Structures are given as structure tokens and as C-alpha cells.
Short mmCIF file of C-alpha atoms in Angstrom, two decimals:
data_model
loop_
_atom_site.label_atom_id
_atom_site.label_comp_id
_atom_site.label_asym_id
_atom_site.label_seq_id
_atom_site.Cartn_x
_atom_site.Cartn_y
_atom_site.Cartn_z
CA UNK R 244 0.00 0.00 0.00
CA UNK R 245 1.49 3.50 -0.89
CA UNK R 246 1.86 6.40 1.87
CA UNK R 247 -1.83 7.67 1.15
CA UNK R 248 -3.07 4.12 1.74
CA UNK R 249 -6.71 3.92 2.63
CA UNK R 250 -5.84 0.91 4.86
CA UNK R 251 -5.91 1.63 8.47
CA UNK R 252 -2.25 0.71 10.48
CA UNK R 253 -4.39 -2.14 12.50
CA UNK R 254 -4.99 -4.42 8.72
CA UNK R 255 -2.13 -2.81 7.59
CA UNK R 256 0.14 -4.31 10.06
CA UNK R 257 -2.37 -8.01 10.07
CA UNK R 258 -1.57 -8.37 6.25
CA UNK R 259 2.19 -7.70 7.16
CA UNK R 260 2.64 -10.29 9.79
CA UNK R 261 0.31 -12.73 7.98
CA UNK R 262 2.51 -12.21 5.09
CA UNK R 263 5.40 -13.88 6.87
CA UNK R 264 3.72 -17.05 7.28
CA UNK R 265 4.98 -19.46 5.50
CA UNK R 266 3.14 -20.62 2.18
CA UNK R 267 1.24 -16.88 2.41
CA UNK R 268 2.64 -14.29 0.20
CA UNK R 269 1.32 -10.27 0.39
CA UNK R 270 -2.11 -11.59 -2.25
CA UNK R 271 -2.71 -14.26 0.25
CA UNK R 272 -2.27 -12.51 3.24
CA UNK R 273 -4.71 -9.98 1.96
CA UNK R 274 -7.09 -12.43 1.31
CA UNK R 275 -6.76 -13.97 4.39
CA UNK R 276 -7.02 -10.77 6.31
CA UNK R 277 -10.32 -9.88 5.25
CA UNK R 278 -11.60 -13.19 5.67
CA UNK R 279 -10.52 -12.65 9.28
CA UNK R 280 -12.34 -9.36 9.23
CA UNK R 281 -15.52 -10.83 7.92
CA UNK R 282 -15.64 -13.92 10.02
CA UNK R 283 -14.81 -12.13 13.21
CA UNK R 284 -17.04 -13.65 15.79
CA UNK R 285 -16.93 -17.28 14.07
CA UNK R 286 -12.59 -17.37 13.20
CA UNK R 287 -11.00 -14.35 14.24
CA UNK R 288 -11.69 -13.92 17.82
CA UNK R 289 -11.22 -17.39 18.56
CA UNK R 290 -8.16 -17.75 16.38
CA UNK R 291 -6.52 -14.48 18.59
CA UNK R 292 -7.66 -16.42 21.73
CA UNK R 293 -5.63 -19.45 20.42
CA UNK R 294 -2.99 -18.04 19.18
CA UNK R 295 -2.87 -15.84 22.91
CA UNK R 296 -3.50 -18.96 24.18
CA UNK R 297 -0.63 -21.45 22.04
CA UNK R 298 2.04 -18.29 22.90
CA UNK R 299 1.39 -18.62 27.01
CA UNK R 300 1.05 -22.45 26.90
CA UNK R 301 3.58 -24.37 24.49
CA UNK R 302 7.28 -24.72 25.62
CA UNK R 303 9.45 -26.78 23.61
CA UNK R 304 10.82 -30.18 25.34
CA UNK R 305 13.96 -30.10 26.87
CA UNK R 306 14.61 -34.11 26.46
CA UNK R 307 13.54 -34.56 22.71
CA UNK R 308 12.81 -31.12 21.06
CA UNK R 309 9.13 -31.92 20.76
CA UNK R 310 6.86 -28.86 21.26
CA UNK R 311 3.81 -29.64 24.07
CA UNK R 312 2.22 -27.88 26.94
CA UNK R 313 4.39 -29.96 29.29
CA UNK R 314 8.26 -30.34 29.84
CA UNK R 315 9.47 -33.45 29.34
CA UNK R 316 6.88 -33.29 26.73
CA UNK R 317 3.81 -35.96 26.74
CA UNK R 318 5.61 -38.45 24.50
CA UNK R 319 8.96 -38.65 26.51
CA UNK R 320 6.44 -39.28 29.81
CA UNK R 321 4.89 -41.92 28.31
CA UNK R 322 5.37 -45.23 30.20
CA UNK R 323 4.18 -47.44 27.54
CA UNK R 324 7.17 -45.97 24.74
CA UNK R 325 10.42 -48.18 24.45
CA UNK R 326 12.34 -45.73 25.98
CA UNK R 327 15.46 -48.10 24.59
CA UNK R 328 15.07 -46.85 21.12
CA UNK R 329 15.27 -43.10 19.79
CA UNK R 330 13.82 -42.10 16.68
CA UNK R 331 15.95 -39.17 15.05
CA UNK R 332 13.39 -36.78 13.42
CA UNK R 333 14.60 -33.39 11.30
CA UNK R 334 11.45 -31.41 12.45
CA UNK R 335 8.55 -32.22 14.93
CA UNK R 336 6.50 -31.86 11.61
CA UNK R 337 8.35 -35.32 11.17
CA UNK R 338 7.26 -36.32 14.16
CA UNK R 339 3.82 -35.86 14.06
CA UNK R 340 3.91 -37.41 10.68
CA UNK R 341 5.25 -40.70 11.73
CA UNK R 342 2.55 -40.47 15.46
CA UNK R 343 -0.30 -39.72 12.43
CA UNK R 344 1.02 -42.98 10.55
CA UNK R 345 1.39 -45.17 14.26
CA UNK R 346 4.09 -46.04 13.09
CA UNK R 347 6.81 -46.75 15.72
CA UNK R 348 5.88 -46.28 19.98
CA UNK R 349 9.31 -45.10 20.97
CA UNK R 350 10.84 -41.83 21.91
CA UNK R 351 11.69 -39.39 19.39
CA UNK R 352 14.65 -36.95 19.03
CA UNK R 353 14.27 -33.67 17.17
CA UNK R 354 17.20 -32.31 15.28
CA UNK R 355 15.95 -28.61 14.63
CA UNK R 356 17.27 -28.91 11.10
CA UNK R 357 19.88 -30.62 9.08
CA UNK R 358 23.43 -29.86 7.83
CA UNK R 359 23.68 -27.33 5.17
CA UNK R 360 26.45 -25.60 4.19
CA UNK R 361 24.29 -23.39 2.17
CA UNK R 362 21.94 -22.28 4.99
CA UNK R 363 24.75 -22.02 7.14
CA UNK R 364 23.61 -24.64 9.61
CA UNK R 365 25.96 -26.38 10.97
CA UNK R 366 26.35 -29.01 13.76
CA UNK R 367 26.76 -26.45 16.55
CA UNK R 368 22.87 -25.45 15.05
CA UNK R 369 21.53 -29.13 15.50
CA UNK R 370 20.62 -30.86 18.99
CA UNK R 371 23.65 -33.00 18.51
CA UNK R 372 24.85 -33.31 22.14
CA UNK R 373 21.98 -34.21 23.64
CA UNK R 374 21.04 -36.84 21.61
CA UNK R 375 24.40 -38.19 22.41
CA UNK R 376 24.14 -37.57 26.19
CA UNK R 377 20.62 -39.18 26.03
CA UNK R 378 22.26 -42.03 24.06
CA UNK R 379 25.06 -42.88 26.69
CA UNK R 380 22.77 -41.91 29.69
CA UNK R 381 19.46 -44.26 29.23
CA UNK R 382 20.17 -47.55 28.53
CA UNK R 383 19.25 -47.26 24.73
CA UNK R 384 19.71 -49.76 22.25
CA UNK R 385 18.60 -48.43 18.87
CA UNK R 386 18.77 -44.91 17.32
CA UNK R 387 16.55 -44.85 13.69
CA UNK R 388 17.31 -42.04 11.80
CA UNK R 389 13.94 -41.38 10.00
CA UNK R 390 15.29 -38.41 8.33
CA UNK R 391 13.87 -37.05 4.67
CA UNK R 392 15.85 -39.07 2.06
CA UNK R 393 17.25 -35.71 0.32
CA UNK R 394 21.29 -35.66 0.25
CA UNK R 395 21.17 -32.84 3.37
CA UNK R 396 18.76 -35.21 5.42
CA UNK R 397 21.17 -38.37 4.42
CA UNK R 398 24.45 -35.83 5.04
CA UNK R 399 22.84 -35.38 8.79
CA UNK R 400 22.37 -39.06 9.29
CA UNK R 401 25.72 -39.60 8.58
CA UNK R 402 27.32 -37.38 10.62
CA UNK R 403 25.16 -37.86 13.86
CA UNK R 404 25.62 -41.50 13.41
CA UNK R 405 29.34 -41.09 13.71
CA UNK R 406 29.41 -39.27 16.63
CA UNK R 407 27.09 -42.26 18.40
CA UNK R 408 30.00 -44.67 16.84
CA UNK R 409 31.85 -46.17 20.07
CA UNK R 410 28.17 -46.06 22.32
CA UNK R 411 27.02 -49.58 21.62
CA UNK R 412 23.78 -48.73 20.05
CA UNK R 413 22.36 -49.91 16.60
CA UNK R 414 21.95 -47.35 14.26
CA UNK R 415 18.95 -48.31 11.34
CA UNK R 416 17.56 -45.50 9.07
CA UNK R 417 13.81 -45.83 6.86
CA UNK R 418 14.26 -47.61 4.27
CA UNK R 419 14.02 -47.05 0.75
CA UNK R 420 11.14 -48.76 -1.95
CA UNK R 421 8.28 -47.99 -3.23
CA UNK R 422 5.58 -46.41 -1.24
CA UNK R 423 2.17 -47.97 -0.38
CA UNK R 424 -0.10 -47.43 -3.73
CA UNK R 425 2.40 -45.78 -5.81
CA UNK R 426 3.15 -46.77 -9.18
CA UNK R 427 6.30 -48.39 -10.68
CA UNK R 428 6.20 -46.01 -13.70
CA UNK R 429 5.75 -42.99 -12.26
CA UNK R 430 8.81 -43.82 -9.67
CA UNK R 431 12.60 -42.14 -10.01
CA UNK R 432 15.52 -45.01 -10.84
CA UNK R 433 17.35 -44.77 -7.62
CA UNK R 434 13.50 -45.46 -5.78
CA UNK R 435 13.54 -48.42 -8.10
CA UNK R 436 17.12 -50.20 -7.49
CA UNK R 437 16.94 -49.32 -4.07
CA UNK R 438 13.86 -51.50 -3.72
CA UNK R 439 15.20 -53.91 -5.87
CA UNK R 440 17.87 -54.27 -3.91
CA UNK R 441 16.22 -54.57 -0.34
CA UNK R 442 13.54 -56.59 -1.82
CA UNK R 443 11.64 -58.41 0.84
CA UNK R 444 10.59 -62.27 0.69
CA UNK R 445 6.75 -62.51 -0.65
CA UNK W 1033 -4.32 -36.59 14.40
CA UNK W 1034 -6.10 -39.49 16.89
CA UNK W 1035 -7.88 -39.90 20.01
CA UNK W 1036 -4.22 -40.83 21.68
CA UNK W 1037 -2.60 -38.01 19.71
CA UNK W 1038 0.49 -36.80 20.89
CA UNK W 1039 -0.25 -33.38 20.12
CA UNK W 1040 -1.60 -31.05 23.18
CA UNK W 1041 -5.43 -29.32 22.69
CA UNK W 1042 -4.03 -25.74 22.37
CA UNK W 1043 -1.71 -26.42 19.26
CA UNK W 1044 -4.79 -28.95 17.93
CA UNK W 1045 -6.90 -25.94 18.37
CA UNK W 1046 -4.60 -23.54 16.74
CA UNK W 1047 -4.24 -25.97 13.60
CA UNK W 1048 -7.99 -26.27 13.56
CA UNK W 1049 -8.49 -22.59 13.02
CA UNK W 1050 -5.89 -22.16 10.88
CA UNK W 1051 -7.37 -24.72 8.26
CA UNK W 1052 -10.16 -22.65 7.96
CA UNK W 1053 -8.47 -20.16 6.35
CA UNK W 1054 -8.69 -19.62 2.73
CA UNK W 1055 -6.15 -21.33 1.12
CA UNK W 1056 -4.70 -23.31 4.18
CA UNK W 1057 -5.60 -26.77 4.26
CA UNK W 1058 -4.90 -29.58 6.71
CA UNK W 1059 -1.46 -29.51 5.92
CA UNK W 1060 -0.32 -26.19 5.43
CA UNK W 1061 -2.17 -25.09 8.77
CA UNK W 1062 0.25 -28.14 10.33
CA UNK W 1063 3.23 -26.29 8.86
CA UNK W 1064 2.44 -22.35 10.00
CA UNK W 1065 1.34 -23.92 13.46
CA UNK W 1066 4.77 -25.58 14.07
CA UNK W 1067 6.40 -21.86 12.35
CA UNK W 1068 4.36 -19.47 14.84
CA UNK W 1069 5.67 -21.96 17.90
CA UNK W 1070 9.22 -21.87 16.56
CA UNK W 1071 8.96 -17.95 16.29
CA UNK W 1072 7.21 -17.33 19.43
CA UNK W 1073 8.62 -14.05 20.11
CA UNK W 1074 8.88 -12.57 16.30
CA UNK W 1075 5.62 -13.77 15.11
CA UNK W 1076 3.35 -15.17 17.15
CA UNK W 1077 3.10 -13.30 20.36
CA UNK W 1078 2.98 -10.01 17.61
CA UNK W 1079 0.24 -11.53 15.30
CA UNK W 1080 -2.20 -12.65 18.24
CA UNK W 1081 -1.81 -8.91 19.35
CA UNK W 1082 -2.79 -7.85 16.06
CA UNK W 1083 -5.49 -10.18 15.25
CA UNK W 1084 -6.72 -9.01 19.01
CA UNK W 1085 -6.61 -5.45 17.42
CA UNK W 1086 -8.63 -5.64 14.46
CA UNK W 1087 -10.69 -8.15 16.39
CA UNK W 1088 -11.67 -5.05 18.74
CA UNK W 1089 -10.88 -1.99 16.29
CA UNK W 1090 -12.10 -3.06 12.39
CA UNK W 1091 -15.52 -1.99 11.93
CA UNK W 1092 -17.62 -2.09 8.40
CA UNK W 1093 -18.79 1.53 6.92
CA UNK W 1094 -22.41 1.76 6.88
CA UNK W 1095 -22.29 4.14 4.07
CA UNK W 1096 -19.99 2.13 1.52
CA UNK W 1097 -19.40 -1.39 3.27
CA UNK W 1098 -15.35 -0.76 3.26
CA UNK W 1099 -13.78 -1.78 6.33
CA UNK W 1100 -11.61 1.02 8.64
CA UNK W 1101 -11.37 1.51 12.07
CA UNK W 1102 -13.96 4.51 11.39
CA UNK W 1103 -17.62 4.69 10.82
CA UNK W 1104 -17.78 5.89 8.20
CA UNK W 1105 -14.69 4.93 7.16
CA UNK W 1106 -11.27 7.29 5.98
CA UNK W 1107 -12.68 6.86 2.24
CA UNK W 1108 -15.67 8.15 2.38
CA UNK W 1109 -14.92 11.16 4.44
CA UNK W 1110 -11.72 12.69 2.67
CA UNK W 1111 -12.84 15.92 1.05
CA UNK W 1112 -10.53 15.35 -1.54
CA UNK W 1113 -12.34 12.73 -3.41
CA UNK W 1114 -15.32 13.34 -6.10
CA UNK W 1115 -18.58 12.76 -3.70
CA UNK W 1116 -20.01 12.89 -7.65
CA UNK W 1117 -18.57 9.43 -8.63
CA UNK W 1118 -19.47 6.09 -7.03
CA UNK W 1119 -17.24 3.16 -7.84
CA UNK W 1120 -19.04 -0.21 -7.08
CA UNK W 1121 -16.78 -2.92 -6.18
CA UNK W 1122 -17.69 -6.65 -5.54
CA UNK W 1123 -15.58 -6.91 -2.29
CA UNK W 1124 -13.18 -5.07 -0.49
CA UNK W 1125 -10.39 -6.53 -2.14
CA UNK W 1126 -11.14 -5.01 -5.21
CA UNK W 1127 -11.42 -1.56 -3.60
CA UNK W 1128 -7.95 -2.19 -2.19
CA UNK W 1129 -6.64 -3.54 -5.67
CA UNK W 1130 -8.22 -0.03 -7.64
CA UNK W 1131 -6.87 2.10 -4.41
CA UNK W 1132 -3.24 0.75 -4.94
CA UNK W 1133 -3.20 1.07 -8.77
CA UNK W 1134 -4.62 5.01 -8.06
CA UNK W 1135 -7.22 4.03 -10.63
CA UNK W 1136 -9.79 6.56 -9.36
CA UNK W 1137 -10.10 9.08 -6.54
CA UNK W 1138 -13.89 8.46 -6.00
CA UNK W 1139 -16.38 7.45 -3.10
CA UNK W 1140 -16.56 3.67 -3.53
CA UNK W 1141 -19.65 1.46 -2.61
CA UNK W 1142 -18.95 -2.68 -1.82
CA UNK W 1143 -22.17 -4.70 -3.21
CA UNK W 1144 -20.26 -7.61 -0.84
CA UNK W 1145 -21.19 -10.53 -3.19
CA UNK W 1146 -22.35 -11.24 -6.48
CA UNK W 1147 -25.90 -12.68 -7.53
CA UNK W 1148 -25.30 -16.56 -7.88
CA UNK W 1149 -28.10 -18.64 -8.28
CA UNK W 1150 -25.79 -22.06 -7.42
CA UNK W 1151 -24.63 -20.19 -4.41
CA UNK W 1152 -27.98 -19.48 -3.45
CA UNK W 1153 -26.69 -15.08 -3.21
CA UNK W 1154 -30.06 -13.19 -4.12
CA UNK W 1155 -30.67 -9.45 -4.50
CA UNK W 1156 -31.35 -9.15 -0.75
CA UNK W 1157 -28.06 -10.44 -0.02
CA UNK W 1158 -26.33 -7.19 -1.43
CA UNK W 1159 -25.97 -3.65 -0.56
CA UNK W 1160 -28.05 -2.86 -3.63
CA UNK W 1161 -30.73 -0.63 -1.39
CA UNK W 1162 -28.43 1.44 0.48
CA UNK W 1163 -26.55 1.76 -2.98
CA UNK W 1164 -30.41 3.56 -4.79
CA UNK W 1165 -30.32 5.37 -1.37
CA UNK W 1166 -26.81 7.15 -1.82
CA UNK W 1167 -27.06 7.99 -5.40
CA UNK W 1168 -30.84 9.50 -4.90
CA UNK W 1169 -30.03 11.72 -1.83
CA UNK W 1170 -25.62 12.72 -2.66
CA UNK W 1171 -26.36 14.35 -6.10
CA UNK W 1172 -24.19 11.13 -7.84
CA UNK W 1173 -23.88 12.12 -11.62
CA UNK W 1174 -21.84 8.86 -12.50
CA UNK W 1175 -21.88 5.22 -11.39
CA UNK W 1176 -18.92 2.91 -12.41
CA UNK W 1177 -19.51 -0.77 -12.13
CA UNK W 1178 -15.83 -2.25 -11.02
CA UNK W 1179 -16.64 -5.70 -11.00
CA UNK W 1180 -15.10 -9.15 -12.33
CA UNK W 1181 -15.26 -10.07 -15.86
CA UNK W 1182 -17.09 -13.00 -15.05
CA UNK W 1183 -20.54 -13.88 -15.79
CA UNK W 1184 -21.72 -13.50 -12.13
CA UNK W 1185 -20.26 -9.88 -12.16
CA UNK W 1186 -21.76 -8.93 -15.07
CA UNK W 1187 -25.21 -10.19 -14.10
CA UNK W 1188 -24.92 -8.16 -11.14
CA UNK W 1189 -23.52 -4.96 -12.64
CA UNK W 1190 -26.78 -5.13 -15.18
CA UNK W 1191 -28.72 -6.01 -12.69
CA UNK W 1192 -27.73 -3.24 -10.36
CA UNK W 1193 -27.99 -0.83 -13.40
CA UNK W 1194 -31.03 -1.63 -13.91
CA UNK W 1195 -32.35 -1.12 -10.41
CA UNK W 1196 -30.84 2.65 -10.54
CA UNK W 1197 -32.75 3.03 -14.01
CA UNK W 1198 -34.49 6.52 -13.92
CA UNK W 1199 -32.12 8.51 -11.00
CA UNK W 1200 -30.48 10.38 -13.61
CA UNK W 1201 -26.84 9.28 -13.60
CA UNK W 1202 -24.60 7.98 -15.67
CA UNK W 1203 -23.53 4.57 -15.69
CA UNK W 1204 -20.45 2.93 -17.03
CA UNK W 1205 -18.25 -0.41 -16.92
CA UNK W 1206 -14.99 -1.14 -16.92
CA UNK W 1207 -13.36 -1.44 -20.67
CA UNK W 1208 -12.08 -4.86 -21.76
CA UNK W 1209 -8.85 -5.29 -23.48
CA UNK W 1210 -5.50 -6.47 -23.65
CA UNK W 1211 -3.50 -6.48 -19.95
CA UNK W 1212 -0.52 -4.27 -20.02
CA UNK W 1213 2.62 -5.94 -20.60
CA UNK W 1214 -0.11 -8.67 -21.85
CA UNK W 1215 0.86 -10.95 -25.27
CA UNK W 1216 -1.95 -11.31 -27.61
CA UNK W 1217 -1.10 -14.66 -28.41
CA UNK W 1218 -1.99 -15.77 -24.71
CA UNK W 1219 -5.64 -14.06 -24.71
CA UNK W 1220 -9.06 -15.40 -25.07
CA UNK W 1221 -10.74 -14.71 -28.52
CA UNK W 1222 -13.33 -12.98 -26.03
CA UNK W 1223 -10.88 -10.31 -25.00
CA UNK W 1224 -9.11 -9.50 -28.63
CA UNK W 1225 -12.76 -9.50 -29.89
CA UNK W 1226 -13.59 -6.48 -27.09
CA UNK W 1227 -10.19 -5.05 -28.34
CA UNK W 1228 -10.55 -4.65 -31.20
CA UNK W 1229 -14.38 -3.05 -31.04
CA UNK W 1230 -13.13 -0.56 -28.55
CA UNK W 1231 -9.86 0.06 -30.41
CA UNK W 1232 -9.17 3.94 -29.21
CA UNK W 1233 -6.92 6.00 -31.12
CA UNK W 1234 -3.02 6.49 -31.14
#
């Protein structure tokens, strides 16, 4: 908007901050602003109260990295979670992925990131220690890296897995194949001889 | 998530919201959830003030049906603008969109809708009345229908029109033709057609 804008500071400065969202660029967050406007009772007033509400409550978890109203978070509380295994996530986006899928009941480990060069992350940026402190400390016996299968997220893996070398603990990552309803033709050539080559018996 | 979802009620409440917004789904909301935790301080805390603002300060003008934080709002009571031309609009967005470009320095008047039989958005459902009212009593010489090139908008413009049949003002569209910066070969036979018949001279 120019210096004579007709917008008042208050939307002015809700487009701005919407704007930074990711996914939302300055269209979006105009659209989204006045949807906000017209829907106040029914999604902006209780959207303020939980986003008041997410900013007093959430702490992230001191043990794993997880973000949760408690700390240790829910997950590293739970009694009925191998605690001898570790999954190693990027992102607690990961996290909650693999909880959605019920896919493993053990405790988790959130990186904050991977190794990139380019970003300027380095290991100093990733919860490195801990992991290894947790590793040595608690009587665990497997660490899965379930880290995205791009070269930074395989990089990471690599280098956290050497700095667990010497602790006694198995290290296993996800595998590699091809995922549940997807189609052979439509799948990249490294997909394909990877689950060639860990082919499973039928 | 699940009924045993890791996930705490405020952030599942949060995410909720935030799929309601246009253009966020399921997913995305996920994603600007976990970004608003990550930047408490930067984002969050500053957005849920904001929203909080415009929750309490945004109000719709009764005279045009723009939004301000005055009734009526900044628009409709600078002296500067010509209180002889009313510039209809479908929805504030497109007020904002001619207000950036400097397109006009008019009063402006938001219908809030379009007439859409499938959507079940009647006469009664726009500012059409107050509309008649303005451009009996303010001594309006011109109306200029601002809406979308789409069939809905130009039902509604000529339906509009027609309601303000026999005030004595004149009434105008928007003209059609090629986009600036636009390439012929990219438009609709619809638009070059328009182009053509208004061709204006060089």
C-alpha cells in the first residue's frame, strides 16, 4: 500500500505479519485478512484467543525437542514408549507425521534442522549433544534415523551416526522402496534399485 | 491426528483454526502452526496482538461497506475525493486492488457478493438498497460498475444498473482489453474480440 493508503495501520500491520507465514505471500495474506475481518465472531476472535492462548502455553521439550504444553513433553512421559530406542526426526512436523502414521511407539529426538552448508547450519545449530548424552545416559539400544531421504537429510544421518559410533547402540535408518499405492512407472531409478535391492521375501 | 494423539489441545486448536483459512488446508495449517511456535517471540506473540486489534478496532462503513477503524470509514470522508462518482466494487479486495493502482479518486460502494443462483446469493443479499439510497439523496452524476469479468459480475452490474434506471446518472463499466505488458497470443478470442471493437486511437 502507498503512503496515502486507505488501509488503516491495524490491517495494515495483520496483512504484514500474515505475510510472513509461511506458504502466504502479500495476495494471500490480503485475502486472508479480510476473511478474518468478515468472520470475526466465528474465526478471528477465537483464532486471537488461540494463538494468545498457544504463545502462554507451548514450551518446547527439553529431552527430545518436541513442542507440548508440558516439559518433558507428553511423548517422553509416556510409560508405555520403548524408551530403549530413539527415533531421530529433522522437524517435529516429522514427528507428528510418523505419530499420524502409528508407526513406531518409541521416543523421538528432534534435530531442529539438518546440515547445510548453504543455509549455514551447521552441527553447533543441530541438537547434537543431547542426543548423544541421552544415548550414553538411558540404557538405549537403537537410534533410527527417520530423516527425509534428500542428500542434506542423508548428510545429517551420517554425521550424527558417527558421533554415536563407540556407544554400543544400533543405528537403522527408513528404508528405501516404493511407497504404499504408488506406481512403478511414475517412480525415479534410484526409488527403483533401491527397492530392488532390499527386496523383501513374498 | 487421533484420540491418543500426541499433540496437546491448544496447538490442535490452533491448527484447527488455521485450516479454515482460505487457502490453508490440513497440511499447510500443520506447517504455520509448528512456524508461529518456533517464532514465538517474532511472530506469534505479535500476530495474536494484532489479530486481538482488528478483532476489537475493524468496523464495516455503513455508508460504503469498506472496512476502517472509522464509521464511516477514511474513504468516504476525505474531502478530496469526487462525492459525484461512485465506484461499485464486488468486495473489499477489489477496492484495495483499484486504491493501490490510483485508478480513481472516488467514493466507492462494496455490493459484498455477487448474484449466484448455485450459491444461493439473491438481491437481498447485497448492498443494492443502500446503494439507490446514496445515489438519490448525494447528487451522484456517475456510477462505475468495477466488478469481475465473469458472468456473475456482469449479471450483477446489469442487474444493479437496472435497479438505478431513472435517477439520472450515468452509468459505465470497466473497458475490456488487452492487460498491459499482456501478449496477444496468450488471450481469449473474447478479449481480442472487445479489443478490437473498442480500439481507441493512437
Amino acid at each position: 500500500m502507498t503512503a496515502s493508503s486507505p488501509i488503516g495501520p491495524e490491517i495494515e500491520r495483520l496483512i504484514q505479519l500474515l505475510a510472513k507465514l509461511p506458504g502466504l505471500g502479500p495476495r494471500s495474506a490480503r485475502r486472508v485478512a479480510l476473511h478474518l475481518v468478515k468472520k470475526k465472531e466465528s474465526l478471528l476472535t477465537p483464532l486471537a484467543a488461540a494463538m494468545a492462548a498457544a504463545r502462554d502455553t507451548i514450551v518446547t521439550c527439553q529431552v527430545c525437542g518436541n513442542i507440548d504444553t508440558a516439559d518433558p513433553c507428553t511423548l517422553c512421559r509416556d510409560p508405555r514408549r520403548d524408551p530403549s530406542v530413539i527415533v531421530v526426526v529433522e522437524d517435529v512436523a516429522d514427528l507428528w507425521a510418523l505419530e499420524r502414521a502409528g508407526a513406531v511407539s518409541a521416543r523421538y529426538h528432534v534435530l531442529g534442522g539438518v546440515l547445510s552448508a548453504l543455509d549455514g547450519v551447521g552441527p553447533e545449530d543441530l541438537n547434537v549433544e543431547s542426543l548423544i548424552d541421552r544415548t550414553r545416559a538411558d540404557g538405549v539400544k537403537e537410534i533410527i534415523f527417520a530423516v527425509n531421504a534428500t542428500v542434506e537429510g542423508q548428510t545429517t544421518a551420517h554425521y550424527v551416526s558417527d558421533q554415536l559410533a563407540g556407544l554400543n547402540v544400533k543405528i537403522s535408518r527408513l528404508a528405501h522402496g516404493v511407497p504404499v499405492g504408488g506406481e512403478l512407472d511414475y517412480l525415479d531409478e534410484g526409488t527403483l534399485a533401491a527397492a530392488i535391492r532390499q527386496r523383501t521375501a513374498l
